[in-house]
Tab-separated table of C-alpha atoms in Angstrom:
chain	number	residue	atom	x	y	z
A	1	UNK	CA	37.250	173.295	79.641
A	2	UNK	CA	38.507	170.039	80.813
A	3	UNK	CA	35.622	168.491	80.678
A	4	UNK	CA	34.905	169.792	77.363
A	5	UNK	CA	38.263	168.567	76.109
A	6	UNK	CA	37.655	164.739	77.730
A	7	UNK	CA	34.003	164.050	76.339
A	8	UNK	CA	35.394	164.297	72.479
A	9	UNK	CA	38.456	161.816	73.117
A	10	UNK	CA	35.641	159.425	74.817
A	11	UNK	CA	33.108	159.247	71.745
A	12	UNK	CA	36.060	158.782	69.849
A	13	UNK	CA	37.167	155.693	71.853
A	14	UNK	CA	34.260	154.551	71.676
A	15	UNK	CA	33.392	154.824	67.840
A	16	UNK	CA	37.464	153.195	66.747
A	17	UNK	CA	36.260	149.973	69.639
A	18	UNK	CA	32.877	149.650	67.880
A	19	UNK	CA	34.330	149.846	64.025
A	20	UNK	CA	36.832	147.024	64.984
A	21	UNK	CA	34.277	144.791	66.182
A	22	UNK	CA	32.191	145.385	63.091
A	23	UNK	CA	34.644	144.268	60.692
A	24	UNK	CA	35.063	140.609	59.779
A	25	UNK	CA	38.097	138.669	60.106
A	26	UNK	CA	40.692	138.704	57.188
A	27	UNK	CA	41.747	135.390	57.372
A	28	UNK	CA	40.360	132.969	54.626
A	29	UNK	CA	38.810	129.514	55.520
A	30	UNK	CA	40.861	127.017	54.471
A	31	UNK	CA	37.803	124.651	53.297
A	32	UNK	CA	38.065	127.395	50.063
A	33	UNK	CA	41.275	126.015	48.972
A	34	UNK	CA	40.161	122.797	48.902
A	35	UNK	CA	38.758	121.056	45.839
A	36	UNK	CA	35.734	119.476	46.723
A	37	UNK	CA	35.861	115.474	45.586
A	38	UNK	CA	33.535	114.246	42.900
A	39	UNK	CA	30.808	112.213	44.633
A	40	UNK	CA	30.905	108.411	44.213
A	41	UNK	CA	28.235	107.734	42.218
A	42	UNK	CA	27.141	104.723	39.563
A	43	UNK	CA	27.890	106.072	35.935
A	44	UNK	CA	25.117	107.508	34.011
A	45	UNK	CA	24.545	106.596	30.093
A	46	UNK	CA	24.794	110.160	28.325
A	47	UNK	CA	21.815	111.274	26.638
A	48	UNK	CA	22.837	110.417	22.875
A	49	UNK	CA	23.301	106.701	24.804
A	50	UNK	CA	19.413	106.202	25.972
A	51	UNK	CA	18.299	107.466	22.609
A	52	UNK	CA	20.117	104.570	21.059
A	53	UNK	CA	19.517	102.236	23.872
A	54	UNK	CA	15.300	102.637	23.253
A	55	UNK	CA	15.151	102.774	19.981
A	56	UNK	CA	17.593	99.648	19.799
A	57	UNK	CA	15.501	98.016	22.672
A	58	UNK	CA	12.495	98.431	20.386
A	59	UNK	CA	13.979	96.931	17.460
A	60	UNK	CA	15.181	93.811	18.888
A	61	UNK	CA	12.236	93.189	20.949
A	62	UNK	CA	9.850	93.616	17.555
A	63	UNK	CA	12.626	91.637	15.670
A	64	UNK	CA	12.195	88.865	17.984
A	65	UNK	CA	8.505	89.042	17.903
A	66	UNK	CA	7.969	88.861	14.284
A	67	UNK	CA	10.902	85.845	13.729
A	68	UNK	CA	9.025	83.663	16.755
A	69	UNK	CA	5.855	83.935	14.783
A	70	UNK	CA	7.694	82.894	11.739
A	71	UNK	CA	8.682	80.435	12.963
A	72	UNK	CA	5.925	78.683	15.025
A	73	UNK	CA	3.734	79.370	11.971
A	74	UNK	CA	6.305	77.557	9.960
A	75	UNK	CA	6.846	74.642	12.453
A	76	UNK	CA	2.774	74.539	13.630
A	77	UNK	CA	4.281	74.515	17.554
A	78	UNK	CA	3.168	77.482	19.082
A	79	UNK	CA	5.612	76.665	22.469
A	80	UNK	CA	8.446	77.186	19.707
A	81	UNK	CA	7.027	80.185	19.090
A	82	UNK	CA	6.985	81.238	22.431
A	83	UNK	CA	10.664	79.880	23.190
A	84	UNK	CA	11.974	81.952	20.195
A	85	UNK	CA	10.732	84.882	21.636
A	86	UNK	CA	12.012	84.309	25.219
A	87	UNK	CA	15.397	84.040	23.836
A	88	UNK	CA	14.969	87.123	22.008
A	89	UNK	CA	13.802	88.926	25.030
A	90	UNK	CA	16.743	87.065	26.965
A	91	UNK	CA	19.119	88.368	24.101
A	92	UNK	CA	17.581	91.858	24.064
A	93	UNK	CA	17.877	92.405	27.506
A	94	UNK	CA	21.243	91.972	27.742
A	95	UNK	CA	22.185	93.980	24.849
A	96	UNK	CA	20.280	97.188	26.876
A	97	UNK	CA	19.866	97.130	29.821
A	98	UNK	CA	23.238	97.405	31.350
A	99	UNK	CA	25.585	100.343	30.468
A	100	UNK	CA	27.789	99.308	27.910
A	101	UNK	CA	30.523	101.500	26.312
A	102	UNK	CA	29.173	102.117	23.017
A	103	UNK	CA	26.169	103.703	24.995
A	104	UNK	CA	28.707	106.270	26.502
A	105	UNK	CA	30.402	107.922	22.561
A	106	UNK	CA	28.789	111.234	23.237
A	107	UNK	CA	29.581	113.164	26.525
A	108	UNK	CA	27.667	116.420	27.121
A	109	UNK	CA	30.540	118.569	27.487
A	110	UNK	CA	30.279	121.498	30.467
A	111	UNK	CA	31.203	124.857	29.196
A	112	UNK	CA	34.304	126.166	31.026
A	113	UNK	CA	34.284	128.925	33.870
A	114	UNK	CA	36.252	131.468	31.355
A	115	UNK	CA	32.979	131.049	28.954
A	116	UNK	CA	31.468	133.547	32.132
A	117	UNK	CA	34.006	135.951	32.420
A	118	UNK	CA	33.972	136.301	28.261
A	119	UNK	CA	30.016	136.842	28.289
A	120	UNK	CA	29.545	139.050	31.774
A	121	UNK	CA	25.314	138.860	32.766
A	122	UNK	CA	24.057	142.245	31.676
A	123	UNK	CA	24.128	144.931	34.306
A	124	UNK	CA	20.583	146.585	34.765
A	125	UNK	CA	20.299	150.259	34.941
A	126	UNK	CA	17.645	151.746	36.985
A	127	UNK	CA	15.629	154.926	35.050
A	128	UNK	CA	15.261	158.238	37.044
A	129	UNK	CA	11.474	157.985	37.261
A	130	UNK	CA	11.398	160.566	40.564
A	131	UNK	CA	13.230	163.293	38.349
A	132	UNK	CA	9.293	163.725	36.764
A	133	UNK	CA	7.609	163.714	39.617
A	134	UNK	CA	9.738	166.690	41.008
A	135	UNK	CA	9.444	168.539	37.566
A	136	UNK	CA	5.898	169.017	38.025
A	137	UNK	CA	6.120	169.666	41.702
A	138	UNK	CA	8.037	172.486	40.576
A	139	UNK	CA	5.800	173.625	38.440
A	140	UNK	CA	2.922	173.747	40.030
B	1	UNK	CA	16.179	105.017	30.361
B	2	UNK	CA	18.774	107.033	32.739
B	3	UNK	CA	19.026	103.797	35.253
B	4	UNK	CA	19.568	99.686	34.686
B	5	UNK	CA	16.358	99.704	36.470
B	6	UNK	CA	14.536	102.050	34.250
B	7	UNK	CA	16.100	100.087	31.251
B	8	UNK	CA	14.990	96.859	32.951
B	9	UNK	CA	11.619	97.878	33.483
B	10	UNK	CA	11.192	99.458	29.980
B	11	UNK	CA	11.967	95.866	28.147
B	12	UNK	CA	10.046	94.229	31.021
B	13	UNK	CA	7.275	96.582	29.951
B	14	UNK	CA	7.743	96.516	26.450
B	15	UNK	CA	8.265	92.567	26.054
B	16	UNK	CA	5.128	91.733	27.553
B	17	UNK	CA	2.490	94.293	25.617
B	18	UNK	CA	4.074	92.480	22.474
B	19	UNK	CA	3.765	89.118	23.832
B	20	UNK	CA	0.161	90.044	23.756
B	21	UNK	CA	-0.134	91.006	20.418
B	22	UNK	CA	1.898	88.117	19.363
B	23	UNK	CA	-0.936	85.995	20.904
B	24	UNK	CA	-3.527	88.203	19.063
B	25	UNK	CA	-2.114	87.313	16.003
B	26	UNK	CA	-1.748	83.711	16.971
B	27	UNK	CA	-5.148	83.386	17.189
B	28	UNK	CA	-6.375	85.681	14.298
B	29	UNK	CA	-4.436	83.180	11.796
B	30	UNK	CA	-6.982	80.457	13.013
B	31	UNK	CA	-9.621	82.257	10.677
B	32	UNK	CA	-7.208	81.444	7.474
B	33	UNK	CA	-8.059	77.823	8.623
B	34	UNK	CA	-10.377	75.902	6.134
B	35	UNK	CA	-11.552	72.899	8.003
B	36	UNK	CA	-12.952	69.803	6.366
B	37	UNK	CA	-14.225	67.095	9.071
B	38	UNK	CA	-16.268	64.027	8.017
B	39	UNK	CA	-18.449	62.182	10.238
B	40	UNK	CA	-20.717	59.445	10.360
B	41	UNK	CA	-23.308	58.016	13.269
B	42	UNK	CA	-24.752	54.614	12.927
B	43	UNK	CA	-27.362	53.713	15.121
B	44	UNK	CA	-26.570	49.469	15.421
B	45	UNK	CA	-29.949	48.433	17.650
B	46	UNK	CA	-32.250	49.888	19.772
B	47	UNK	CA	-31.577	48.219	23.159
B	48	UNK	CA	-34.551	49.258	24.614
B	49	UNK	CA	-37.311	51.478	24.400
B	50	UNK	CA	-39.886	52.256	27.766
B	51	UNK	CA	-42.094	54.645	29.584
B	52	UNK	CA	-40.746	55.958	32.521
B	53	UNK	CA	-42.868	55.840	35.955
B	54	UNK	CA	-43.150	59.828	35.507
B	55	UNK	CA	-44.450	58.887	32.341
B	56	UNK	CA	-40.991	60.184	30.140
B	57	UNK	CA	-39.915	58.420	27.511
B	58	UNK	CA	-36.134	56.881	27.226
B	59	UNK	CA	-34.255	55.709	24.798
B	60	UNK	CA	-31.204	52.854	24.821
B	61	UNK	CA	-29.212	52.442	21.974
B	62	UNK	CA	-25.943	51.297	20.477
B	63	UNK	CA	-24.307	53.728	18.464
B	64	UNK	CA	-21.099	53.639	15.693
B	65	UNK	CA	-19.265	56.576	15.828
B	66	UNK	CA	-16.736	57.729	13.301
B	67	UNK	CA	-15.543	60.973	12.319
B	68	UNK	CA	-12.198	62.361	11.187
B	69	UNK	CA	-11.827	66.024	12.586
B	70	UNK	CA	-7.602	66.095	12.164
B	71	UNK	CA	-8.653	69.354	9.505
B	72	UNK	CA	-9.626	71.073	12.714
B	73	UNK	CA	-6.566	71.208	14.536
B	74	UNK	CA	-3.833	74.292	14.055
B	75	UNK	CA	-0.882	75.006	15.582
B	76	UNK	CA	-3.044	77.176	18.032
B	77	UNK	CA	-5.284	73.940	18.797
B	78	UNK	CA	-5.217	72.894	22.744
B	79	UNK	CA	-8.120	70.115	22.139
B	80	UNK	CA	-11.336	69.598	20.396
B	81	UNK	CA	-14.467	69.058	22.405
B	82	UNK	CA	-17.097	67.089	20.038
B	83	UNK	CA	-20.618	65.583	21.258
B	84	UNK	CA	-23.576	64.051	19.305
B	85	UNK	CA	-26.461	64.891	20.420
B	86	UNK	CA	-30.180	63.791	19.427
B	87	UNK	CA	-32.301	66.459	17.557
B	88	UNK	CA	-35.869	66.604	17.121
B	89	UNK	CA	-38.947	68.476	17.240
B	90	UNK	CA	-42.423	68.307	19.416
B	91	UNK	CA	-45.777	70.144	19.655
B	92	UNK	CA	-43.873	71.154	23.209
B	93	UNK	CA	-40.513	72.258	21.924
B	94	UNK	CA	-39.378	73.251	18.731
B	95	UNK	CA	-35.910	71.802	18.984
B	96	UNK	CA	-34.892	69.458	21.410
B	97	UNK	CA	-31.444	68.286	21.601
B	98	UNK	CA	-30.652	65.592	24.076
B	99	UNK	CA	-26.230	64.808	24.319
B	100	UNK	CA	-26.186	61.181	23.806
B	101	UNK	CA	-21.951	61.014	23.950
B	102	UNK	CA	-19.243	63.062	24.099
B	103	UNK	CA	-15.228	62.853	24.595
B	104	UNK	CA	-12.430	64.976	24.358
B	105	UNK	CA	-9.444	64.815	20.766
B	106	UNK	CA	-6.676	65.760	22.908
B	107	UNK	CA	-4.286	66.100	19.356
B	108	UNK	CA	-4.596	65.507	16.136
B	109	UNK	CA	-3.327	61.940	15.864
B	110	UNK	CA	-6.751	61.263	17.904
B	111	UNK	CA	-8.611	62.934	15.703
B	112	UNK	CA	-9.762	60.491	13.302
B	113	UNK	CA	-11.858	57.309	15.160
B	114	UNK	CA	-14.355	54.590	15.103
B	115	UNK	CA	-16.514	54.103	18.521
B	116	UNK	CA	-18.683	51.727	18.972
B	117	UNK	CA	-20.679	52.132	22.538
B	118	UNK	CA	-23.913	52.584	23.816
B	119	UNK	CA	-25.063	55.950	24.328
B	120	UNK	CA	-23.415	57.888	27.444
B	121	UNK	CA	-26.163	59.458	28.647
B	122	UNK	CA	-29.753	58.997	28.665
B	123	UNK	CA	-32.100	59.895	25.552
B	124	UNK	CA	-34.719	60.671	27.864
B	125	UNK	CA	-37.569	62.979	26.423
B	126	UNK	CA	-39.828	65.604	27.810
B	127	UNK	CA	-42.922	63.636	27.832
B	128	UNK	CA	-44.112	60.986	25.943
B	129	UNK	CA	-43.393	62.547	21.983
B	130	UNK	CA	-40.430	59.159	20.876
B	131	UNK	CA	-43.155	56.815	18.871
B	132	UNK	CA	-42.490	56.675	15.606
B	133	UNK	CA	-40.526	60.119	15.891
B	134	UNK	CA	-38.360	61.154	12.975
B	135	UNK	CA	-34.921	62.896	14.413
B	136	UNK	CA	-31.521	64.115	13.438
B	137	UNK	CA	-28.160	63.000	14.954
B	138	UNK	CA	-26.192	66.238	14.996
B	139	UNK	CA	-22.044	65.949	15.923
B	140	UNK	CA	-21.011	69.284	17.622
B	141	UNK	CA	-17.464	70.624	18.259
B	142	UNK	CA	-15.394	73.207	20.185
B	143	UNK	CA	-12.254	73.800	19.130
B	144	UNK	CA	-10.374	74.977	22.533
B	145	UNK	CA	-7.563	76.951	21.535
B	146	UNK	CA	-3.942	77.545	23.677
B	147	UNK	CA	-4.896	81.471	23.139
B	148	UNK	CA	-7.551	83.720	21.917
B	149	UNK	CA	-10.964	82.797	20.073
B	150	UNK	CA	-12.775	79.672	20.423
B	151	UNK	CA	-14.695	78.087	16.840
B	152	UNK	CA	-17.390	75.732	17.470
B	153	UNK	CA	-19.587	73.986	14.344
B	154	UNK	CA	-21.161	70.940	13.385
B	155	UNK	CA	-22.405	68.292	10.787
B	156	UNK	CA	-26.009	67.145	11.089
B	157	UNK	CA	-26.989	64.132	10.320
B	158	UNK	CA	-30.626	63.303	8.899
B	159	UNK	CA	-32.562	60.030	8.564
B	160	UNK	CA	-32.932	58.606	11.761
B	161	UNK	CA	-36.710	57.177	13.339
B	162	UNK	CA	-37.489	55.575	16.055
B	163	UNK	CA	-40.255	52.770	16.849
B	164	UNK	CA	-43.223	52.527	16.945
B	165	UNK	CA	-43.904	50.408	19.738
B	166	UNK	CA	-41.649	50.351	23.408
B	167	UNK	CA	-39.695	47.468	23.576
């Protein structure tokens, strides 16, 4: 009976040892606290801004086109013609290309995280398709 | 258009195709061009007149030149090549055309001139066909432009005979 009684307290030992080293620390990582910085990058032109920057490109460049031929028709000097147009590439260029503020009037605006707690993703609910298949066990 | 080099590129890009067309259209308003050259070839003396030893005949001759071409030139005008060349017909050939001078108009200031020279190069025939032989003096031109299509024409001149005998 002693025996008996010391096999039981054993096992039991044994199961409490291997449920501790199962379970995870409780401590938090302190990386989770903090906020992560926002990565140094070169500021993009929002979407709204390269619309307006192509289409504004296109118009100046066209523009310039159709006053050099104007002109160098007008004047008979067809190097006039092609220094108008140089300058209005020059011009257009630097109306464009870099990122200028008026390119920048329409932020896309992120959605904050309460928008996710206010619309939860829909849970899915799995059918009982074995219940059939036992029905007509049954049956037959 | 997300980048500056994107947004280079794309007016790069976009600058150049209509740099092309502008040249296209450059060159298409030479056809609302209506040109109206003169010319005029005297032929002042026959220098001489002999049988070559391969039994060819040549031709020497002093020649007045004067033509006014400044209608040809457009804004779109690099330079007018013009010749005058010989014309005629034999049993052998049915045209002949033999370049007895050429030069280049470089603008149109030089575009209208009186030349007086002997013939650049030599009115040498393809056999022995010059006696007595009736032929045309025919100016040619190219008009070279900066960009796009080239014109060429000419004004033919009638009337001209040679001698009889070699001189």
């Amino acid at each position: 009976t002693a025996s008996g009684t010391l096999l039981p307290v054993d096992a039991a030992a044994a199961h409490s040892e291997q449920i501790r080293s199962i379970t995870p620390p409780r401590r938090r990582p302190l990386l989770r606290l903090l906020p992560l910085p926002p990565p140094a990058e070169s500021p993009k032109m929002d979407w709204q801004g390269q619309k307006l920057a192509e289409m504004l490109m296109q118009l100046l460049l066209v523009a310039s086109a159709v006053a050099a031929f104007v002109v160098g028709y007008a004047m008979a000097d067809f190097q006039l013609m092609l220094l108008v147009y140089a300058g209005g590439v020059v011009l257009t260029a630097l109306v464009t290309v870099p990122n200028w503020p008026f390119f920048n009037r329409h932020p896309l605006k992120w959605l904050d995280a309460a928008e996710a707690d206010r619309h939860p993703r829909p849970q899915v609910s799995a059918t009982p398709s074995t219940v059939g298949k036992k029905k007509a066990g049954k049956n037959k | 258009m997300h980048s500056f080099g994107h947004r280079a590129n794309a007016v790069a890009t976009f600058a150049v195709t209509i740099l092309a067309a502008m040249c296209f259209a450059a060159s298409f308003s030479d056809h609302f061009n209506s040109p109206s050259p003169t010319a005029s070839v005297k032929i002042l003396n026959i220098n001489w007149f002999q049988k070559e030893a391969n039994g060819n005949d040549e031709v020497s001759m002093t020649l007045n030149i004067s033509a006014d071409l400044s209608s040809l030139f457009t804004w779109n005008t690099k330079q007018v090549f013009v010749f005058v060349a010989a014309e005629y017909e034999t049993p052998q050939n049915a045209l002949n055309q033999v370049s007895l001078w050429d030069g280049i108009i470089p603008s149109k200031e030089h575009a209208k001139f009186l030349i007086h020279t002997t013939n650049k190069y030599r009115f040498i025939d393809q056999g022995s066909n010059l006696k007595g032989k009736d032929f045309n003096l025919t100016m040619h031109w190219h008009i070279m432009p900066k960009t796009g299509k080239m014109f060429a024409d000419k004004i033919v001149m009638t009337g001209y005979r040679l001698p009889e005998q070699y001189r």
